[in-house]
Short mmCIF file of C-alpha atoms in Angstrom, two decimals:
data_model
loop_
_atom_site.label_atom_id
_atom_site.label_comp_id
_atom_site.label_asym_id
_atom_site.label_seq_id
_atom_site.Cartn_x
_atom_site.Cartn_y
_atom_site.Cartn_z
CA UNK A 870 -2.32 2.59 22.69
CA UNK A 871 -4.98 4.86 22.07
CA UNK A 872 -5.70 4.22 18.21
CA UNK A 873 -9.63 3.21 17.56
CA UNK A 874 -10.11 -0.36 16.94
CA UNK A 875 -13.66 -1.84 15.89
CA UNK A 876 -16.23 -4.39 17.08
CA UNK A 877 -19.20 -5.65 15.94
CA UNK A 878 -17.18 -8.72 14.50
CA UNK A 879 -17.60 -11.64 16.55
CA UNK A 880 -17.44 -11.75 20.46
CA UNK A 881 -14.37 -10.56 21.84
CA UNK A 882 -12.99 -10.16 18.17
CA UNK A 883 -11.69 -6.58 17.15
CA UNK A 884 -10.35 -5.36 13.99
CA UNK A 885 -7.91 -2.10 13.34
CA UNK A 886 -7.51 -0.29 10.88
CA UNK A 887 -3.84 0.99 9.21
CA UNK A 888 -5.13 4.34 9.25
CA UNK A 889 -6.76 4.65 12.03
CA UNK A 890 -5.31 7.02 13.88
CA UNK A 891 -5.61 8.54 18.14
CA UNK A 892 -8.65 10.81 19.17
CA UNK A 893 -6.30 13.48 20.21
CA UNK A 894 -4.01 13.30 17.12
CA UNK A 895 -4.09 16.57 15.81
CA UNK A 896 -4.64 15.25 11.72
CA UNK A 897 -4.27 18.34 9.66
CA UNK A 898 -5.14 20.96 11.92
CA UNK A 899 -1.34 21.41 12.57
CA UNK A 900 -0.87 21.54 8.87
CA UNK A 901 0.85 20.06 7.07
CA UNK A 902 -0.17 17.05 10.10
CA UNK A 903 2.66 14.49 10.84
CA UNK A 904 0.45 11.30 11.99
CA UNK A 905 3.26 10.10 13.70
CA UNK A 906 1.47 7.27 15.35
CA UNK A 907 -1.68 5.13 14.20
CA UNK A 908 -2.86 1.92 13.58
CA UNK A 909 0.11 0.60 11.22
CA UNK A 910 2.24 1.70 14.10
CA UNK A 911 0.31 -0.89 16.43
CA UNK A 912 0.31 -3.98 13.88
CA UNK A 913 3.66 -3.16 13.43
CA UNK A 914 4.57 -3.24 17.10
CA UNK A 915 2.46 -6.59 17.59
CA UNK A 916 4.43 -8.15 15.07
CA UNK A 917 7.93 -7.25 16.38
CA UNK A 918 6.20 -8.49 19.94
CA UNK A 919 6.03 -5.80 22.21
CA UNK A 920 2.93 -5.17 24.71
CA UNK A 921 -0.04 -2.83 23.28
CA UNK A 922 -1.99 -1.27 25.83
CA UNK A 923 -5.91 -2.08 25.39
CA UNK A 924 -8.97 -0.34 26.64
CA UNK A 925 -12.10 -1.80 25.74
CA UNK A 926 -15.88 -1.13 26.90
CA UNK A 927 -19.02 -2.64 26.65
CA UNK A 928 -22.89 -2.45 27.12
CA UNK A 929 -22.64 -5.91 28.99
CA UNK A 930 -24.94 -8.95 28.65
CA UNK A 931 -25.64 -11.75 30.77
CA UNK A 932 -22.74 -14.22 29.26
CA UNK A 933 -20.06 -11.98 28.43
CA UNK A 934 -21.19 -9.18 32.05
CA UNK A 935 -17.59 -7.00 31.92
CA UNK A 936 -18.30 -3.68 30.82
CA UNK A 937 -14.58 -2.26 30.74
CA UNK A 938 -11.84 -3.96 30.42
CA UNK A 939 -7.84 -1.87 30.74
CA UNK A 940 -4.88 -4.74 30.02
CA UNK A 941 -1.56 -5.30 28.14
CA UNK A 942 -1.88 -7.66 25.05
CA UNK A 943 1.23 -9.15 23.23
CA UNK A 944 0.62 -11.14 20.10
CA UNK A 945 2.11 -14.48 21.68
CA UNK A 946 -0.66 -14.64 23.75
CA UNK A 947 -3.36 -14.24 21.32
CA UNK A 948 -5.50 -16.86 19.45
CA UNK A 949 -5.53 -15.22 16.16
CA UNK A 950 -3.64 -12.27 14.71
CA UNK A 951 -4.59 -11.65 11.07
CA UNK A 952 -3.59 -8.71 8.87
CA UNK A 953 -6.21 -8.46 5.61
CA UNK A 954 -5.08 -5.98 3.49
CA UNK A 955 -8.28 -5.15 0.97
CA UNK A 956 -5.83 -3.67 -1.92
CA UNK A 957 -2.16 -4.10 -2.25
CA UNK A 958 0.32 -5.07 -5.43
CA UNK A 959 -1.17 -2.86 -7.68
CA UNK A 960 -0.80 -3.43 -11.28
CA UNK A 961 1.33 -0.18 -12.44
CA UNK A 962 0.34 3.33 -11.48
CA UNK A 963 0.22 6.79 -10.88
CA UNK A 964 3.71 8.89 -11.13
CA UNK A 965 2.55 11.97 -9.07
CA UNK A 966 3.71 15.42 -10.20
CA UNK A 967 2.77 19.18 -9.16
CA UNK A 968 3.06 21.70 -10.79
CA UNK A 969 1.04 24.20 -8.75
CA UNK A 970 3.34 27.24 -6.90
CA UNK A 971 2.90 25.60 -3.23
CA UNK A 972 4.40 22.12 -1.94
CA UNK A 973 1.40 19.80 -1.28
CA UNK A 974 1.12 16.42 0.88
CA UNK A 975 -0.26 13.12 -0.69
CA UNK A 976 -0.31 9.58 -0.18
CA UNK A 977 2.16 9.48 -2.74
CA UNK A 978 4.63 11.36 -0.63
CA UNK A 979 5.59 15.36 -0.46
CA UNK A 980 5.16 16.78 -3.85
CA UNK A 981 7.35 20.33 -4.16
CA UNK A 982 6.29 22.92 -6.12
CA UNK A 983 6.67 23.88 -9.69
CA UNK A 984 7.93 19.76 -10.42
CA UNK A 985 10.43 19.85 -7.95
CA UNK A 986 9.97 16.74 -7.79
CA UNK A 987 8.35 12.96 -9.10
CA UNK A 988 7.25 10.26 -6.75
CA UNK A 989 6.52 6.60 -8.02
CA UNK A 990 5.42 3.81 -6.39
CA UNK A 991 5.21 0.67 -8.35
CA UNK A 992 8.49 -1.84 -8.24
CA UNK A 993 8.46 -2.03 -12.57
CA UNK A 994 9.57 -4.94 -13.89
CA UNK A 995 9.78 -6.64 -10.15
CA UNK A 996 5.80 -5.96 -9.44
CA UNK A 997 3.79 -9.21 -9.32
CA UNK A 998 1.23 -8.20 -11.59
CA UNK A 999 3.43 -6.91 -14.11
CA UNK A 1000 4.71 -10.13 -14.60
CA UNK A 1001 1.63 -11.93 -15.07
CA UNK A 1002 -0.48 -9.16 -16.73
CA UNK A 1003 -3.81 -11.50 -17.32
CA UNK A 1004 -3.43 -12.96 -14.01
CA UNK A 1005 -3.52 -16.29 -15.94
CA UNK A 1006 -1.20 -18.11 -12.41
CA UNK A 1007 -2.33 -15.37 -9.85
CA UNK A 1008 -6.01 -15.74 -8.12
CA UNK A 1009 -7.89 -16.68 -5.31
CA UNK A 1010 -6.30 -19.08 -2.98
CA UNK A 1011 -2.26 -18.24 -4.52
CA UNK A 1012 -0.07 -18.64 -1.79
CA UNK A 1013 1.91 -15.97 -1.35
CA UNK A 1014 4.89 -14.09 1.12
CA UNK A 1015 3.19 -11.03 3.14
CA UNK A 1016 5.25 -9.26 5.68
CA UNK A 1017 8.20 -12.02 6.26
CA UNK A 1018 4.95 -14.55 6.41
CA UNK A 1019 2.72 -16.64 4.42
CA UNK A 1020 -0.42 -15.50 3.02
CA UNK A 1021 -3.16 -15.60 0.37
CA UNK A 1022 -4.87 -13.79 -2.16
CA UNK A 1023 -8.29 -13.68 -0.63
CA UNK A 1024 -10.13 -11.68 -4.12
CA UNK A 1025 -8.80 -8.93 -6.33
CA UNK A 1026 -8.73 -5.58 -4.45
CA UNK A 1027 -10.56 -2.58 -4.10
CA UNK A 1028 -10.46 -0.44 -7.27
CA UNK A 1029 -9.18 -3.34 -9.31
CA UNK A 1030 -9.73 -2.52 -13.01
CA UNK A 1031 -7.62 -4.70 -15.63
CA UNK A 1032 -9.67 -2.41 -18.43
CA UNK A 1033 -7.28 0.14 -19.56
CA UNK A 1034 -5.00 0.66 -22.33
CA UNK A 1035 -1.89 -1.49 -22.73
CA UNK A 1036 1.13 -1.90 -24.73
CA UNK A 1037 1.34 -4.96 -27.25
CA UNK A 1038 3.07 -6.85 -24.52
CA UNK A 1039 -0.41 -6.21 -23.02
CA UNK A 1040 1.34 -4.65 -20.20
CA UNK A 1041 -0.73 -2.36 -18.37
CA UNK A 1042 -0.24 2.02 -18.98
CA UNK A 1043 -2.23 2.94 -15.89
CA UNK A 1044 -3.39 1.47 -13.02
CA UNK A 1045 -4.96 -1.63 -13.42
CA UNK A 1046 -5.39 -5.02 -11.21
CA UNK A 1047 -4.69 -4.99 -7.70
CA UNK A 1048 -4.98 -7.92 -4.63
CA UNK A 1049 -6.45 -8.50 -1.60
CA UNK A 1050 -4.85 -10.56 0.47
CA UNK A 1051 -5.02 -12.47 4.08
CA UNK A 1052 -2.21 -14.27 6.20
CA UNK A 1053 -0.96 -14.80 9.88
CA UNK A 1054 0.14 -12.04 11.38
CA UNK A 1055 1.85 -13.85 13.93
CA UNK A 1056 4.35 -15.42 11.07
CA UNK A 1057 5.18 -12.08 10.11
CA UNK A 1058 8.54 -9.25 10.92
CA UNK A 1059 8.70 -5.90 11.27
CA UNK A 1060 12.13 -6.03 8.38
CA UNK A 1061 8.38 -6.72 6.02
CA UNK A 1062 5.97 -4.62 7.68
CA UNK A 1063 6.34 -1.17 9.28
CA UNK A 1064 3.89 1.37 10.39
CA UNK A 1065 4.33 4.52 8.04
CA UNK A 1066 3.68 8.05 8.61
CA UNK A 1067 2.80 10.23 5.05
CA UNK A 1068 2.99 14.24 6.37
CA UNK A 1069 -0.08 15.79 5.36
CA UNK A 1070 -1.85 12.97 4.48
CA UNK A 1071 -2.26 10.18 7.54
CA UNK A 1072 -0.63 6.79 8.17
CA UNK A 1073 -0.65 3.50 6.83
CA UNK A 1074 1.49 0.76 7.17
CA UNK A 1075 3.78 -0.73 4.52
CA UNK A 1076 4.28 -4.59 3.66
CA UNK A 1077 5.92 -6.45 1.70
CA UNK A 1078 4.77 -8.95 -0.61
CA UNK A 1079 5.85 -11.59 -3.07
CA UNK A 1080 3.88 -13.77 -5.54
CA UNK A 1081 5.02 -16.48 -7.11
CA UNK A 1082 4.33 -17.14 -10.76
CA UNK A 1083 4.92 -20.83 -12.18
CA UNK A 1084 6.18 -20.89 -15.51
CA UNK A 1085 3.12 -23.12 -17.39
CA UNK A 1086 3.68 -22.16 -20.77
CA UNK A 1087 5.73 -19.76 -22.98
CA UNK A 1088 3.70 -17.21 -23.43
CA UNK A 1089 3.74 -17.15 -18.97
CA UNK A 1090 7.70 -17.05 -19.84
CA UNK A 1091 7.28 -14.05 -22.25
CA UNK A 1092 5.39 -12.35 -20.22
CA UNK A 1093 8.14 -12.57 -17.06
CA UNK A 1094 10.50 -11.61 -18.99
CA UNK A 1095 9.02 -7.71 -19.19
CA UNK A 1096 11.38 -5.01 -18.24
CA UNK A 1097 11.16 -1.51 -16.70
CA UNK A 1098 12.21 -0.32 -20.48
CA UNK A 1099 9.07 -1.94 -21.75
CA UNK A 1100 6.60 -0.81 -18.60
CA UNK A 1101 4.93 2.94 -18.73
CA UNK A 1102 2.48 4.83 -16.31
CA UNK A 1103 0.96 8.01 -16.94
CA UNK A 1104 2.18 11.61 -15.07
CA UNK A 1105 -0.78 13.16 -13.39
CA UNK A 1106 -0.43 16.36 -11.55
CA UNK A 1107 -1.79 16.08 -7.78
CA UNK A 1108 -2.27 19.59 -7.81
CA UNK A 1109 -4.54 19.52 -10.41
CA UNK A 1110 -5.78 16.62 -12.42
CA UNK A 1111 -6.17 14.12 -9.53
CA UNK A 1112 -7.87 16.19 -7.02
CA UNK A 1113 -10.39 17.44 -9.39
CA UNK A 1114 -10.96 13.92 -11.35
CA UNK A 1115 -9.50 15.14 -14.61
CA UNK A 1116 -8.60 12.86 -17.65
CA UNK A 1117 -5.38 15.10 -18.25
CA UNK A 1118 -1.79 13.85 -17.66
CA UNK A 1119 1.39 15.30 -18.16
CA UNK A 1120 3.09 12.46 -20.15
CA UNK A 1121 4.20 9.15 -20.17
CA UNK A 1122 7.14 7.71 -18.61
CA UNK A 1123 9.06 4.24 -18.62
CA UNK A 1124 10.53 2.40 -15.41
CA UNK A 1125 13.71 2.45 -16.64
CA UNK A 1126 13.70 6.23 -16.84
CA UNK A 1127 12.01 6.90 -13.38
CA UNK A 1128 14.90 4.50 -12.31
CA UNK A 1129 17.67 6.91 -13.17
CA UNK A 1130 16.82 9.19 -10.83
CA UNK A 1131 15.69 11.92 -13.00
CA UNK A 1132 13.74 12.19 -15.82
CA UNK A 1133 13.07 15.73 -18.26
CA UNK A 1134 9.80 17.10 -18.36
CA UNK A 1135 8.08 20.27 -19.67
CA UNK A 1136 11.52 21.31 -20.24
CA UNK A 1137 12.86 21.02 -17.05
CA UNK A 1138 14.89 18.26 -15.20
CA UNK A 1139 13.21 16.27 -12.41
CA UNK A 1140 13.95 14.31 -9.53
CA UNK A 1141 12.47 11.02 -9.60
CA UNK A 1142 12.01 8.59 -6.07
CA UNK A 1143 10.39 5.62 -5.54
CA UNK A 1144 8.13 5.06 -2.85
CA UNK A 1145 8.59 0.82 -3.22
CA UNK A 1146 12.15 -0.43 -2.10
CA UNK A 1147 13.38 -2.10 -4.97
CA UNK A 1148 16.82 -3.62 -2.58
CA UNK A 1149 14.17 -5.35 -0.32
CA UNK A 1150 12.52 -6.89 -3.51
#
């Protein structure tokens, strides 16, 4: 369908990326860009079974001789279909303000200017890692649900970091752990997974995911029992702070407040959204 995928895996093996994204798709040139179609979009419509055009070329060799290939794939008729997701269920983080005079775009949704607005992303007290803060149940090889499937955690993600300040619960203030994980795309529904467009910023593709955490000991049942009263993340400004990898934030803010739909700060009242659907969870 036009979206980059990769070789150089194994022969006749290709992997795409959620972001990748069309050569002619404009990106941000057309600012603020609307990425309306990229490579979540395809894993999302392999998974609810449609056909997906695919154009491949090659340099040839004497066992595999085709050097182009143009065909209609559908998921049912492939061997494998795996989705590996390198960091996902991140332990707590970011609440994404602006306070700049101009709206800006970010993964973490439209930001409008002056605080219009507060974008979260973390499900509180539901997240997986919340609930098991030392990841004393949760590691490699925990079966898990991905995307209306089965899967596994495969090795902590990308930018995992359990090293920050926490509150005596020894829940987590910032963002801390996060998962990789691996399962069968062909298990999986589109209700779980869905390509997603973020204006301004690219697209990506949004799963959903469930861990489960066997209660072992009391201290395990303590520790599930946290609440989006007792969980808080930091405020960073996007417009600031984040892009220019400052230390400063804004405040700090509890789940149960974000959850009300608004929250005061510097005076003002704020819109709060979520970018996790807590119904689905």
């Amino acid at each position: 369908d036009d979206v980059l995928a990769y070789a150089g895996l194994a022969a006749a093996d290709i992997l795409i990326g959620a972001n990748a994204l069309p050569d002619d798709d404009p990106r941000n040139k057309v600012y603020p860009g609307e990425f309306n179609y990229g490579g979540g979009h395809v894993i999302e419509e392999l998974v609810a079974g449609k056909d997906v055009r695919l154009e491949a070329t090659a340099y040839g060799t004497d066992c595999y001789p085709r050097k182009r290939l143009e065909t209609w794939i559908n998921i049912k008729d492939l061997n494998e279909a795996v989705l590996f997701n390198i960091r996902n269920a991140y332990q707590n983080y970011n609440v994404a303000a602006n306070t700049s005079d101009k709206t800006i775009y970010t993964y973490m949704g439209v930001l409008r200017a002056n605080l219009g607005n507060i974008n979260y992303c973390s499900a509180g007290q539901l997240s997986p890692l919340l609930n098991d803060p030392y990841y004393q149940t949760i590691g490699i090889g925990t079966k898990i649900f991905l995307g209306g499937g089965i899967g596994f955690v495969a090795w902590h993600g990308t930018q995992h970091n359990p090293n920050v300040p926490r509150t005596e619960k020894g829940v987590p203030k910032r963002g801390a752990g996060a998962l990789c994980v691996i399962g069968d795309l062909k298990q999986m529904h589109p209700k779980w997974l869905v390509g997603t467009s973020m204006l301004g910023y690219g697209c990506t593709v949004t799963v959903g995911i469930g861990v489960p955490i066997p209660i072992l000991s009391e201290e395990i049942l303590r520790y599930t029992t946290v609440t989006d009263a007792e969980i808080f993340s930091a405020i960073v400004d996007y417009s600031d702070a984040y892009p220019n990898l400052k230390p400063d934030i804004l405040g700090e803010v509890s789940y149960a407040q974000l959850k009300r739909g608004k929250i005061k700060l510097q005076g003002k009242e704020v819109p709060t959204a979520s970018l996790s659907s807590y119904l689905k969870g």
